[in-house]
mmCIF file of C-alpha atoms and ligand atoms in Angstrom:
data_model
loop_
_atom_site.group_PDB
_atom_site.id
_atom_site.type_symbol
_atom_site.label_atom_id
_atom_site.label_comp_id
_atom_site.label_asym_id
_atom_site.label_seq_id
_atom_site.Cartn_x
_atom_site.Cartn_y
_atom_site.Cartn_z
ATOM 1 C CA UNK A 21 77.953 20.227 -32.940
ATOM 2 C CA UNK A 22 74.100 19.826 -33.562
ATOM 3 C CA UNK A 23 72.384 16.451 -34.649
ATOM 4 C CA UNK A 24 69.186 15.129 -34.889
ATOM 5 C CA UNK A 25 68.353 11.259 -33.725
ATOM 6 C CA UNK A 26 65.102 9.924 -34.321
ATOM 7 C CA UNK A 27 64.814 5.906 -31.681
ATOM 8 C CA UNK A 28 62.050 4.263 -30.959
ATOM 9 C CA UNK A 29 60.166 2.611 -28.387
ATOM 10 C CA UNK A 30 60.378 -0.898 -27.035
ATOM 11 C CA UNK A 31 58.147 -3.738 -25.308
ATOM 12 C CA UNK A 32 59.967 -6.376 -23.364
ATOM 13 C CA UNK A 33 58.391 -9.734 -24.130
ATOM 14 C CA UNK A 34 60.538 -11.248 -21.009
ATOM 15 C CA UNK A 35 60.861 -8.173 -18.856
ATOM 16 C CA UNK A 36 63.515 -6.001 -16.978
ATOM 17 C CA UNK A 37 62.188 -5.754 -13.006
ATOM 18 C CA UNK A 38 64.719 -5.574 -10.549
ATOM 19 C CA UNK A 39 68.679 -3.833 -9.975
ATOM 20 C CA UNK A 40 71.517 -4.991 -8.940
ATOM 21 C CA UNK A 41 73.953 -1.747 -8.784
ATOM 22 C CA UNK A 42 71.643 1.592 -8.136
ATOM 23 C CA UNK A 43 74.491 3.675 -8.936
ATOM 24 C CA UNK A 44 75.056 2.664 -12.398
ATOM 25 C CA UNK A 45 71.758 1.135 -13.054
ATOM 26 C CA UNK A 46 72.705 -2.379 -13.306
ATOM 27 C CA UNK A 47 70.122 -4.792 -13.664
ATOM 28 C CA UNK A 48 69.452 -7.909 -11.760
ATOM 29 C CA UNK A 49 68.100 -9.799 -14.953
ATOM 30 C CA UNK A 50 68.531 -10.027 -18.362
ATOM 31 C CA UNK A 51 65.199 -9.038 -20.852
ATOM 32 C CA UNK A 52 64.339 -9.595 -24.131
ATOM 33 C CA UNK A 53 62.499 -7.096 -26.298
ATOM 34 C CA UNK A 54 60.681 -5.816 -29.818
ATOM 35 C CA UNK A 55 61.740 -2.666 -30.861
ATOM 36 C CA UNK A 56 58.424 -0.839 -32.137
ATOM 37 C CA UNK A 57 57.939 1.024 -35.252
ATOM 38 C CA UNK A 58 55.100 3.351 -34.498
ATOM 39 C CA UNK A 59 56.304 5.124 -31.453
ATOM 40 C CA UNK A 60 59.482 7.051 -31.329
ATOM 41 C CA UNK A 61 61.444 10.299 -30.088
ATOM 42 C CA UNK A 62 63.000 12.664 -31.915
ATOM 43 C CA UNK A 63 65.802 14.946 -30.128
ATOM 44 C CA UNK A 64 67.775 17.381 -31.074
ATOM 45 C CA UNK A 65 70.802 18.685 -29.858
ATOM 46 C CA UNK A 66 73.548 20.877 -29.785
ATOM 47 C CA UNK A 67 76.612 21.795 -27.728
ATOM 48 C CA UNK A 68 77.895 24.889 -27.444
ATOM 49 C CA UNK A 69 80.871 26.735 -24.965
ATOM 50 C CA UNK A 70 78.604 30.016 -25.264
ATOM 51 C CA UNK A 71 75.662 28.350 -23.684
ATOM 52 C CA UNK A 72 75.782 29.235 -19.734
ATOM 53 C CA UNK A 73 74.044 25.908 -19.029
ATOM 54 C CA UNK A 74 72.289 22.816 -19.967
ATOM 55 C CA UNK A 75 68.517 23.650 -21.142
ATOM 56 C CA UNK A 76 65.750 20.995 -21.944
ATOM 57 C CA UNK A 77 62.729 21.410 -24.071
ATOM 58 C CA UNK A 78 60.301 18.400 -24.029
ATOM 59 C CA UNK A 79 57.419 18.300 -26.552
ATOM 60 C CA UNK A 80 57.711 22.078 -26.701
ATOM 61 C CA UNK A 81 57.211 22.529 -23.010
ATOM 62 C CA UNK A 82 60.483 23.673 -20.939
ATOM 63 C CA UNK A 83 61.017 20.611 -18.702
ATOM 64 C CA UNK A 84 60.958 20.409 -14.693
ATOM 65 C CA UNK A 85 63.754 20.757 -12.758
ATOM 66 C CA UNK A 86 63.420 17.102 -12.069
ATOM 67 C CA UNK A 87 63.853 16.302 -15.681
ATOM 68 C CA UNK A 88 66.881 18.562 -16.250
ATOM 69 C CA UNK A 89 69.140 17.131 -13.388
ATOM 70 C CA UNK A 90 68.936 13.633 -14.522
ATOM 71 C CA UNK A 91 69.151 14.848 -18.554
ATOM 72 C CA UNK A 92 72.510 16.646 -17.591
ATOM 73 C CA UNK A 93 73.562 13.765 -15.080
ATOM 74 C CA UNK A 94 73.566 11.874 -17.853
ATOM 75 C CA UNK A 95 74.933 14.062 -20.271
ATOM 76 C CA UNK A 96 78.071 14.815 -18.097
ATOM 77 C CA UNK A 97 78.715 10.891 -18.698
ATOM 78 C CA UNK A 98 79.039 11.404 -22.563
ATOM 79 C CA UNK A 99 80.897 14.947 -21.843
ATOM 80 C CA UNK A 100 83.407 13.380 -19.548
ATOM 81 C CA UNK A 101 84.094 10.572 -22.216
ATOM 82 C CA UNK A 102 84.614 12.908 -24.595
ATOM 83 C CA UNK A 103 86.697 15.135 -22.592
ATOM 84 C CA UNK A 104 84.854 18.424 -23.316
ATOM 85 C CA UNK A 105 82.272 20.301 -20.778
ATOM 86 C CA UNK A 106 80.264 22.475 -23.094
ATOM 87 C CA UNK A 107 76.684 22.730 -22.467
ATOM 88 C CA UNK A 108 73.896 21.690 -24.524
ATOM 89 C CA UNK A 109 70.536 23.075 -25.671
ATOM 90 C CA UNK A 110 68.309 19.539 -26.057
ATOM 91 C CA UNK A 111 64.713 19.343 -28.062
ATOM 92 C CA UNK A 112 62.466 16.103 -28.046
ATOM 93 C CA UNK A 113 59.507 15.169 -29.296
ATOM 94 C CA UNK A 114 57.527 12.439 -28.787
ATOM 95 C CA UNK A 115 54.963 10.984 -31.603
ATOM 96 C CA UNK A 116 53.005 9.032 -28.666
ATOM 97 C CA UNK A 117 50.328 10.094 -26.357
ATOM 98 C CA UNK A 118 51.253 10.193 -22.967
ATOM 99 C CA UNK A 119 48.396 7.826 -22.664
ATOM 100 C CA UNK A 120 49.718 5.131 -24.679
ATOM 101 C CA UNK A 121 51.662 3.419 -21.439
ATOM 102 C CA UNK A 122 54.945 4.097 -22.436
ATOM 103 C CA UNK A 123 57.118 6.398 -20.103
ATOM 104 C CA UNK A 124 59.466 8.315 -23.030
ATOM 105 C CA UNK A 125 62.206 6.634 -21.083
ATOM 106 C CA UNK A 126 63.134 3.941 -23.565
ATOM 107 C CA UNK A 127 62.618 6.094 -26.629
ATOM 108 C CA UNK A 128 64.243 8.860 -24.924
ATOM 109 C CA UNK A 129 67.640 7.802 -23.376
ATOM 110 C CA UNK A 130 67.965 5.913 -26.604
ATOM 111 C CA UNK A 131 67.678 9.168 -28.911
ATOM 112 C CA UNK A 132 69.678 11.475 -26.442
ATOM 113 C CA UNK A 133 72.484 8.804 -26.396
ATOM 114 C CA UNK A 134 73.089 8.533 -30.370
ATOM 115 C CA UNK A 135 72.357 12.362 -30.804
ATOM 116 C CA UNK A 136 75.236 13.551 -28.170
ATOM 117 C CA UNK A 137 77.449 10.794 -28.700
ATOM 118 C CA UNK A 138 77.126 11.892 -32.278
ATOM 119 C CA UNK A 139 77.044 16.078 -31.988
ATOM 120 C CA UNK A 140 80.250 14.975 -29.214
ATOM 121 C CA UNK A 141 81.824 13.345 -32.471
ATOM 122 C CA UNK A 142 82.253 10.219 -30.122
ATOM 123 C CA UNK A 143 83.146 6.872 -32.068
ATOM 124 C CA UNK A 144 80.976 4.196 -30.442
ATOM 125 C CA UNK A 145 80.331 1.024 -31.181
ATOM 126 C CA UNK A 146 76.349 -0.201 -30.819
ATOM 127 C CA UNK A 147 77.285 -2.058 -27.575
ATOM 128 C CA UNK A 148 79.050 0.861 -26.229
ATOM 129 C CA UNK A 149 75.846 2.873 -27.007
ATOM 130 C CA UNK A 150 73.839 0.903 -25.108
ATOM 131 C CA UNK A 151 75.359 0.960 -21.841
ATOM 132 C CA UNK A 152 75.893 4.604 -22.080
ATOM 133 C CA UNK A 153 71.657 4.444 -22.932
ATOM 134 C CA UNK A 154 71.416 1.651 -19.626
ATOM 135 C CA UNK A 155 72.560 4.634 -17.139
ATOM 136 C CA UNK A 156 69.844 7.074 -18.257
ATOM 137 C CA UNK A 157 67.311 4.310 -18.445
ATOM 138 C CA UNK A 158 67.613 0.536 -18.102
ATOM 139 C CA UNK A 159 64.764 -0.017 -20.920
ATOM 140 C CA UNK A 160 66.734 2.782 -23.188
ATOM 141 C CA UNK A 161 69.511 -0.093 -24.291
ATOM 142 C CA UNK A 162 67.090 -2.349 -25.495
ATOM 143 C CA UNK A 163 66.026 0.839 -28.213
ATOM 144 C CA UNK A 164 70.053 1.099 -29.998
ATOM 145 C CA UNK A 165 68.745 -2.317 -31.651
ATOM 146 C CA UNK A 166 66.117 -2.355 -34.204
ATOM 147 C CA UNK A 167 64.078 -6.556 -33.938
ATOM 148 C CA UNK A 168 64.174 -8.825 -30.998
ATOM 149 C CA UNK A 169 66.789 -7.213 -28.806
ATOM 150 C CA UNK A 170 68.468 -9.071 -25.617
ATOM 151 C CA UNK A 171 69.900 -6.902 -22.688
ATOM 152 C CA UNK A 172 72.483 -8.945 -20.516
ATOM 153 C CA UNK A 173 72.185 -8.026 -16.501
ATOM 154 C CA UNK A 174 76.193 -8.805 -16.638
ATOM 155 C CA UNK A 175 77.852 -9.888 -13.402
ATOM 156 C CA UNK A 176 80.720 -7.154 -13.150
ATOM 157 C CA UNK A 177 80.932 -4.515 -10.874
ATOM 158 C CA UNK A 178 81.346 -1.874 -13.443
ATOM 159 C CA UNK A 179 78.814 -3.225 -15.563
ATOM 160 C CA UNK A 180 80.614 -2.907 -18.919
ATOM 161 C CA UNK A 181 79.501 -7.108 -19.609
ATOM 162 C CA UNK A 182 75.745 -4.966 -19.192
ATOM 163 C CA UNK A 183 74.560 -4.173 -22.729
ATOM 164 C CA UNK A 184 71.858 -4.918 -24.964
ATOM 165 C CA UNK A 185 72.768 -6.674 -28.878
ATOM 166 C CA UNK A 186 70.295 -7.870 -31.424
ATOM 167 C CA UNK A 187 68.772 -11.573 -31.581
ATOM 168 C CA UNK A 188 68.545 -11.587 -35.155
ATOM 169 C CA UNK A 189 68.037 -9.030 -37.904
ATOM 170 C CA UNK A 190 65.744 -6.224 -37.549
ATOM 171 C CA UNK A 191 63.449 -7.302 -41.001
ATOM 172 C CA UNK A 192 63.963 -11.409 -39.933
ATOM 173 C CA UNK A 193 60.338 -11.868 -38.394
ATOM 174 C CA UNK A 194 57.006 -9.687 -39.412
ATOM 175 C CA UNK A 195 54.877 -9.782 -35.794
ATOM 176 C CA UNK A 196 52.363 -7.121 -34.563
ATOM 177 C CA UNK A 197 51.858 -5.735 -31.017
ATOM 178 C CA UNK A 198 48.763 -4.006 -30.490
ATOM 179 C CA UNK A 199 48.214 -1.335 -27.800
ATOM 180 C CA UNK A 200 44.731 -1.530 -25.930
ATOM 181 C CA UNK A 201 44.894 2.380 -23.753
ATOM 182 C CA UNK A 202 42.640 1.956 -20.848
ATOM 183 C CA UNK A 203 43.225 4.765 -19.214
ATOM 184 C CA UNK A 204 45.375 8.470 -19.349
ATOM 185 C CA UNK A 205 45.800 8.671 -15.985
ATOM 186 C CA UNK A 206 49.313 9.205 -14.970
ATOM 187 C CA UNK A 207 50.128 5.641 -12.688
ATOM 188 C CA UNK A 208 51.023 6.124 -9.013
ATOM 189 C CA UNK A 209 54.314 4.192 -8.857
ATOM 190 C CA UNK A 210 57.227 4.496 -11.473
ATOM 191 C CA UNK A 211 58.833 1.652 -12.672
ATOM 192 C CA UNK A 212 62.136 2.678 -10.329
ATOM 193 C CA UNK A 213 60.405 2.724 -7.200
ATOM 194 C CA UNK A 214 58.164 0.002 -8.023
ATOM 195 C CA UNK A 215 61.378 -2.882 -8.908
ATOM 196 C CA UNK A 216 63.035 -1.544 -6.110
ATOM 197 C CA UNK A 217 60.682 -2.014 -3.255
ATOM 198 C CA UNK A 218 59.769 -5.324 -5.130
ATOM 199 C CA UNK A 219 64.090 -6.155 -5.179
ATOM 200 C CA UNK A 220 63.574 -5.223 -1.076
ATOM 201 C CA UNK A 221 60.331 -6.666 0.055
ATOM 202 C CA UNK A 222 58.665 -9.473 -2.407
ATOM 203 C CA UNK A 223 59.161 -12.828 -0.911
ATOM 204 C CA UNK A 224 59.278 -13.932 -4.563
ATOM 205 C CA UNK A 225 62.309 -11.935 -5.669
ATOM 206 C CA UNK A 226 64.710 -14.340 -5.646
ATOM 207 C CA UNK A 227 62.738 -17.071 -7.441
ATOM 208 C CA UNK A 228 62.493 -14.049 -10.163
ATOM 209 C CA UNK A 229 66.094 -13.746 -10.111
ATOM 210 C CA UNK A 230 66.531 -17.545 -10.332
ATOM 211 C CA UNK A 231 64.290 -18.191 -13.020
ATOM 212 C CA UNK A 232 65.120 -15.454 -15.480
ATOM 213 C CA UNK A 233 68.101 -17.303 -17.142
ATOM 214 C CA UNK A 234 65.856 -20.104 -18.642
ATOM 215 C CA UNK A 235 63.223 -17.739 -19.649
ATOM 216 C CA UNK A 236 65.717 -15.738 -21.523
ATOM 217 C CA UNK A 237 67.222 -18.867 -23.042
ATOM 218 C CA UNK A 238 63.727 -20.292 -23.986
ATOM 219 C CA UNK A 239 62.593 -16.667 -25.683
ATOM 220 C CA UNK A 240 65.871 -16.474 -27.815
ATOM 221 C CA UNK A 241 65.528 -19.948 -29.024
ATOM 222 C CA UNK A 242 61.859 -19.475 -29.839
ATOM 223 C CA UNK A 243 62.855 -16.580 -31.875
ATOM 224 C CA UNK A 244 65.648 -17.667 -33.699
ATOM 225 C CA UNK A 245 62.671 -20.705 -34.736
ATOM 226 C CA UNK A 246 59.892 -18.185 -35.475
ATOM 227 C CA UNK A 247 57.823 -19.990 -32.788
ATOM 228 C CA UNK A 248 55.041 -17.815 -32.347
ATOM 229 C CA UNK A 249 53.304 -20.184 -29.784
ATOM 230 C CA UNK A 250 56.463 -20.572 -27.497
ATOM 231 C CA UNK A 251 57.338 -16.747 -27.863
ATOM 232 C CA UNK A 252 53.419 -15.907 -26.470
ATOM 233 C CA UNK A 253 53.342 -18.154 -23.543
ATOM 234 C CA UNK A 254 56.485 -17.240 -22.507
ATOM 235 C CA UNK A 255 56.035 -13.419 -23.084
ATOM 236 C CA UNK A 256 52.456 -13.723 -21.197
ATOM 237 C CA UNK A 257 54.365 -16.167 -18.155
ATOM 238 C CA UNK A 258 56.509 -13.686 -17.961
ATOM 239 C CA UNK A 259 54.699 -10.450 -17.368
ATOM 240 C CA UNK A 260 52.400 -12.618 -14.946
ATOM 241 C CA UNK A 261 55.654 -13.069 -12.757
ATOM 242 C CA UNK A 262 56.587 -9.199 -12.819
ATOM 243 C CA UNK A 263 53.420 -8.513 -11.474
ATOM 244 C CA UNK A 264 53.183 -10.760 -9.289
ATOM 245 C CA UNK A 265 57.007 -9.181 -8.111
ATOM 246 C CA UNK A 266 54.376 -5.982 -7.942
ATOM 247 C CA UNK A 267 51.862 -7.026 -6.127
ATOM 248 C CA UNK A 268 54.054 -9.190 -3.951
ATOM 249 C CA UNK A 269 55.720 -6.096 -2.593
ATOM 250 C CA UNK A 270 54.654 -4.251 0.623
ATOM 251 C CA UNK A 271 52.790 -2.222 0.124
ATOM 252 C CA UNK A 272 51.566 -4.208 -3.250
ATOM 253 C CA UNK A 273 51.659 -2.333 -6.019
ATOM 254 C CA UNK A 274 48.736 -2.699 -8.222
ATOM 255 C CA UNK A 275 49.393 -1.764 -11.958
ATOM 256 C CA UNK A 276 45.919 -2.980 -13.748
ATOM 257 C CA UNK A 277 42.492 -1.647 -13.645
ATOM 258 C CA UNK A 278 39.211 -3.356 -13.969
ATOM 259 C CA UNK A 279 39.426 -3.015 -17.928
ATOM 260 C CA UNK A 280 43.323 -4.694 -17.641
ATOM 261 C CA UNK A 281 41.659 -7.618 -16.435
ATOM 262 C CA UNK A 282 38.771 -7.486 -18.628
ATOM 263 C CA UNK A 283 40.934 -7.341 -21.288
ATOM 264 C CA UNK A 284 43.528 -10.291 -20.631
ATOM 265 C CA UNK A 285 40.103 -12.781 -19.959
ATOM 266 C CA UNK A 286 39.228 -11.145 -23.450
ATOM 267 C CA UNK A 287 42.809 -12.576 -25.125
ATOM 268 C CA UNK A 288 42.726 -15.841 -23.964
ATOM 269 C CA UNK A 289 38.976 -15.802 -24.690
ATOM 270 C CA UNK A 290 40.238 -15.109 -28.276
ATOM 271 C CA UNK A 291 43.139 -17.820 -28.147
ATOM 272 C CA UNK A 292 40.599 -20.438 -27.059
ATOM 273 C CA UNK A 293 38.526 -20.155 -30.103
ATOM 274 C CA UNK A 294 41.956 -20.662 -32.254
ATOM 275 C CA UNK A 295 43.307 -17.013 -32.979
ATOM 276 C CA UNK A 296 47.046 -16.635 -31.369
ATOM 277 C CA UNK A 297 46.891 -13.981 -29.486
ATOM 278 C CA UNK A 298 49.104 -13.255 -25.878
ATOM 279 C CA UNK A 299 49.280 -10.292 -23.147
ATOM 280 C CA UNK A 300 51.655 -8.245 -22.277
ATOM 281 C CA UNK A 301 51.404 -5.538 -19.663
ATOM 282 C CA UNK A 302 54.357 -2.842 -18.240
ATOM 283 C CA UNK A 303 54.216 -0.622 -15.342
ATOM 284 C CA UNK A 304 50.685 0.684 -15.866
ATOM 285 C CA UNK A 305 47.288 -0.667 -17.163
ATOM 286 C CA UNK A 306 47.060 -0.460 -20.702
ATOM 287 C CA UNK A 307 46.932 -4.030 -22.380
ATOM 288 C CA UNK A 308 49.514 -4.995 -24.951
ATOM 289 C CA UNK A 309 48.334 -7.830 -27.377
ATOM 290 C CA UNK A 310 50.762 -9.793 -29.355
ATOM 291 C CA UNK A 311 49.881 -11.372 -32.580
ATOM 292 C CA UNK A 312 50.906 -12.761 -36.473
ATOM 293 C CA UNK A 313 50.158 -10.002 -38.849
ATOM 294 C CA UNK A 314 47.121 -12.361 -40.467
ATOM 295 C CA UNK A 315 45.458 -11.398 -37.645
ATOM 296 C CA UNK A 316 45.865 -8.215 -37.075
ATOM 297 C CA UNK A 317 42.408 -7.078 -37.823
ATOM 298 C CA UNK A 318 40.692 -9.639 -35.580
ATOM 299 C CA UNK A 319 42.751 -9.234 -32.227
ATOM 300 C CA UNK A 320 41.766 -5.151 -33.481
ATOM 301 C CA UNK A 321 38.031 -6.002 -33.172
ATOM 302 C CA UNK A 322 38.175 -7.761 -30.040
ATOM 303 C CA UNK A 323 40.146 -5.054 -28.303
ATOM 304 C CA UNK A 324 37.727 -2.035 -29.907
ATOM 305 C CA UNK A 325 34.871 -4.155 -28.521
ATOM 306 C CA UNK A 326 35.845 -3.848 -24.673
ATOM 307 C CA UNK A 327 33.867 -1.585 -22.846
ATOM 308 C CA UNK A 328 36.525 1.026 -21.549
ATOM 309 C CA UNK A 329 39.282 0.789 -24.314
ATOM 310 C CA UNK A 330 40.076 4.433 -25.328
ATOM 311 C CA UNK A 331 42.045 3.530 -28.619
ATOM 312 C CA UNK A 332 43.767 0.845 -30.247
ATOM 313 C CA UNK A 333 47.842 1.602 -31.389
ATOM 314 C CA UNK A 334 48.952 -0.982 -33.669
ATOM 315 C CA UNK A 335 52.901 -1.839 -33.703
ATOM 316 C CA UNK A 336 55.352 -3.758 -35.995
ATOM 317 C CA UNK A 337 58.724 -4.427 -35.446
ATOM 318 C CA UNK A 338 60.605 -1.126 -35.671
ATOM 319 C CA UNK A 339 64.841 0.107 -36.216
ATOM 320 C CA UNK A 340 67.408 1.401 -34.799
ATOM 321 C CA UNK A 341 67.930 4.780 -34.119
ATOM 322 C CA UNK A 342 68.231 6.968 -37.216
ATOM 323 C CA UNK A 343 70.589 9.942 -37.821
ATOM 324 C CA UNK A 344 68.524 12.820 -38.899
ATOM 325 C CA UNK A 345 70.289 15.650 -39.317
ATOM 326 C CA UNK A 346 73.884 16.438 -38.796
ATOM 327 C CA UNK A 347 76.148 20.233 -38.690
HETATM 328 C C1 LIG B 19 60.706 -3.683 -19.119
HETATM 329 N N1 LIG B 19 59.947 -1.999 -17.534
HETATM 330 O O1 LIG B 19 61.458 -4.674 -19.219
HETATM 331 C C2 LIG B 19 60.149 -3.396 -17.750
HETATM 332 C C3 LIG B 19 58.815 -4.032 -17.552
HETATM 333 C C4 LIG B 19 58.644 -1.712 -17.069
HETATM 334 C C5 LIG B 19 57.984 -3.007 -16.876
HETATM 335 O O2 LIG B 19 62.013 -1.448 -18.119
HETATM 336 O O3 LIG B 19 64.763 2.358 -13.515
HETATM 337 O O4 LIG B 19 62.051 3.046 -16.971
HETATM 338 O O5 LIG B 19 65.008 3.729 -15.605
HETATM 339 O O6 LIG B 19 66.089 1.477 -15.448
HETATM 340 O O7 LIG B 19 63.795 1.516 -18.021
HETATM 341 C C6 LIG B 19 60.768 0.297 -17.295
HETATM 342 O O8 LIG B 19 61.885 0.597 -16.589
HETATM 343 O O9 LIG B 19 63.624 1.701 -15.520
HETATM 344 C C7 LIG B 19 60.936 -1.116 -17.677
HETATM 345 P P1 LIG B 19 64.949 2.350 -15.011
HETATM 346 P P2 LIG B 19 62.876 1.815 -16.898
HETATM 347 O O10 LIG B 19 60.391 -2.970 -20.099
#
């Protein structure tokens, strides 16, 4: 009963920010993502009736306390589905700096989910898999897809209509996302606490909620059509709304720093003079740039050349978890 899962990360291009069920981690709106090929997770696991209780090692490290409750929270989902109550001894790496913006959430849930639902010898289906991923992290069911992924917020109450499927194939569109890391320092308000004060306090939440449907519809279309213009406005409208969700909260939550908003004037500075090139930003302040592979190395430059970018991660569209290792 051990098996190793190797997911990766994601990026939403029209993002996740607000829940509608706590409980089961529901959320309010749809989002559409890229699966990334140069940042993943790699867990291992293995259940076993002679272990006393659950144990987790992250990056070699035995994790908090913190980290443990919600790993075997979420474990007891998978356990209870497969009727069984053995505990498990979990491993995972991650190949990605702490610094490079993404919480291991995404990466994480995904990898955990495949590995026990695998090691559990659970039959799931990929849309099964991903709302078993959506309770340990609402990001995590975008990762079961390799490509363009869409997650659907669902309207029932025990959100099995909430899963995440593929747009198109994984290999149907060659794009590159480029990570501009501005800073290492760990940010002040998680994504969790951050939607949810924003669901309970932004006078804008409801035009969020209202205007996500046509955003999604747009995105998918502009996908399916390769239309890299469409996709970059949108995915750059988009992340200008979430934040403004952020900083329309009370107390606003500020996500950028000075070299965020250095570097966003620096994209469109770039787009004006005819290179396509469009911002994306998450819960934190490094700068995501989207761009064709053709020009890769120029939206490269321009990032390197900001004063205050620590290092430039470069991203192409990435699978779905991978089975490693099965006994
Ligand atoms: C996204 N983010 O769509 C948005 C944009 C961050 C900014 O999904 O509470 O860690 O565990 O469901 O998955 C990060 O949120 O949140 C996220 P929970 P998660 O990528």
């Amino acid at each position: 009963m051990r098996t190793k899962v190797k997911a990766h990360t994601n990026i939403a291009l029209i993002k996740y920010w607000g829940k509608r069920d706590e409980r089961l981690n529901l959320p309010a709106v749809g989002s559409i993502s890229l699966t990334l090929d140069a940042l993943w997770t790699e867990t291992e696991i293995e259940f076993n009736v002679r272990f006393k209780t659950d144990r987790l090692i992250l990056n070699g490290q035995p994790a908090t306390e913190k980290e443990l409750r919600r790993t075997s929270k979420f474990l007891d989902l998978l356990r209870q589905r497969a009727g069984l109550s053995s505990p498990a001894l979990i491993s995972s790496k991650n190949n990605f700096p702490p610094a490079a913006g993404f919480g291991s959430s995404a990466s994480g849930f995904a990898a955990l989910t495949v590995a026990a639902a695998r090691a559990l010898k659970l039959e799931l289906s990929g849309r099964e898999l991903s709302i078993f991923a959506r309770q340990g992290s609402g990001s995590a069911a975008r990762s079961i897809f390799g490509g363009f992924v869409e997650m659907h917020a669902g309207r029932l109450a025990d959100g099995s209509d909430a899963f995440a499927e593929p747009i198109v194939p994984p290999d149907y569109w060659d794009v590159r996302l480029l990570i501009g890391v501005t800073s290492q320092v760990a940010k002040k308000v998680s994504s969790t606490a951050g939607m949810n004060l924003s669901k309970e306090t932004s006078p804008y939440y409801q035009a969020w909620i209202n205007a996500q449907p046509v955003d999604l519809k747009t995105m998918r279309r502009a996908i399916e059509q390769r239309d890299f213009e469409q996709i970059g406005q949108l995915a750059e409208h988009s992340c200008l709304k979430m934040h403004a969700l952020a900083l329309s909260s009370n107390p606003g939550i500020l996500y950028w720093n000075g070299v965020t908003v250095e570097a966003m004037h620096s994209v469109r500075d770039l787009r004006a003079s005819g290179t396509q090139a469009y911002f994306t930003i998450d819960a934190g302040p490094q700068i995501k740039a989207l761009c064709l592979p053709e020009d890769e190395p120029k939206v490269r430059a321009m990032l390197e050349s900001i004063p205050g970018i620590q290092q430039v991660i470069s991203c192409a569209p990435g699978p779905a978890p991978q089975i490693l290792e099965v006994e």
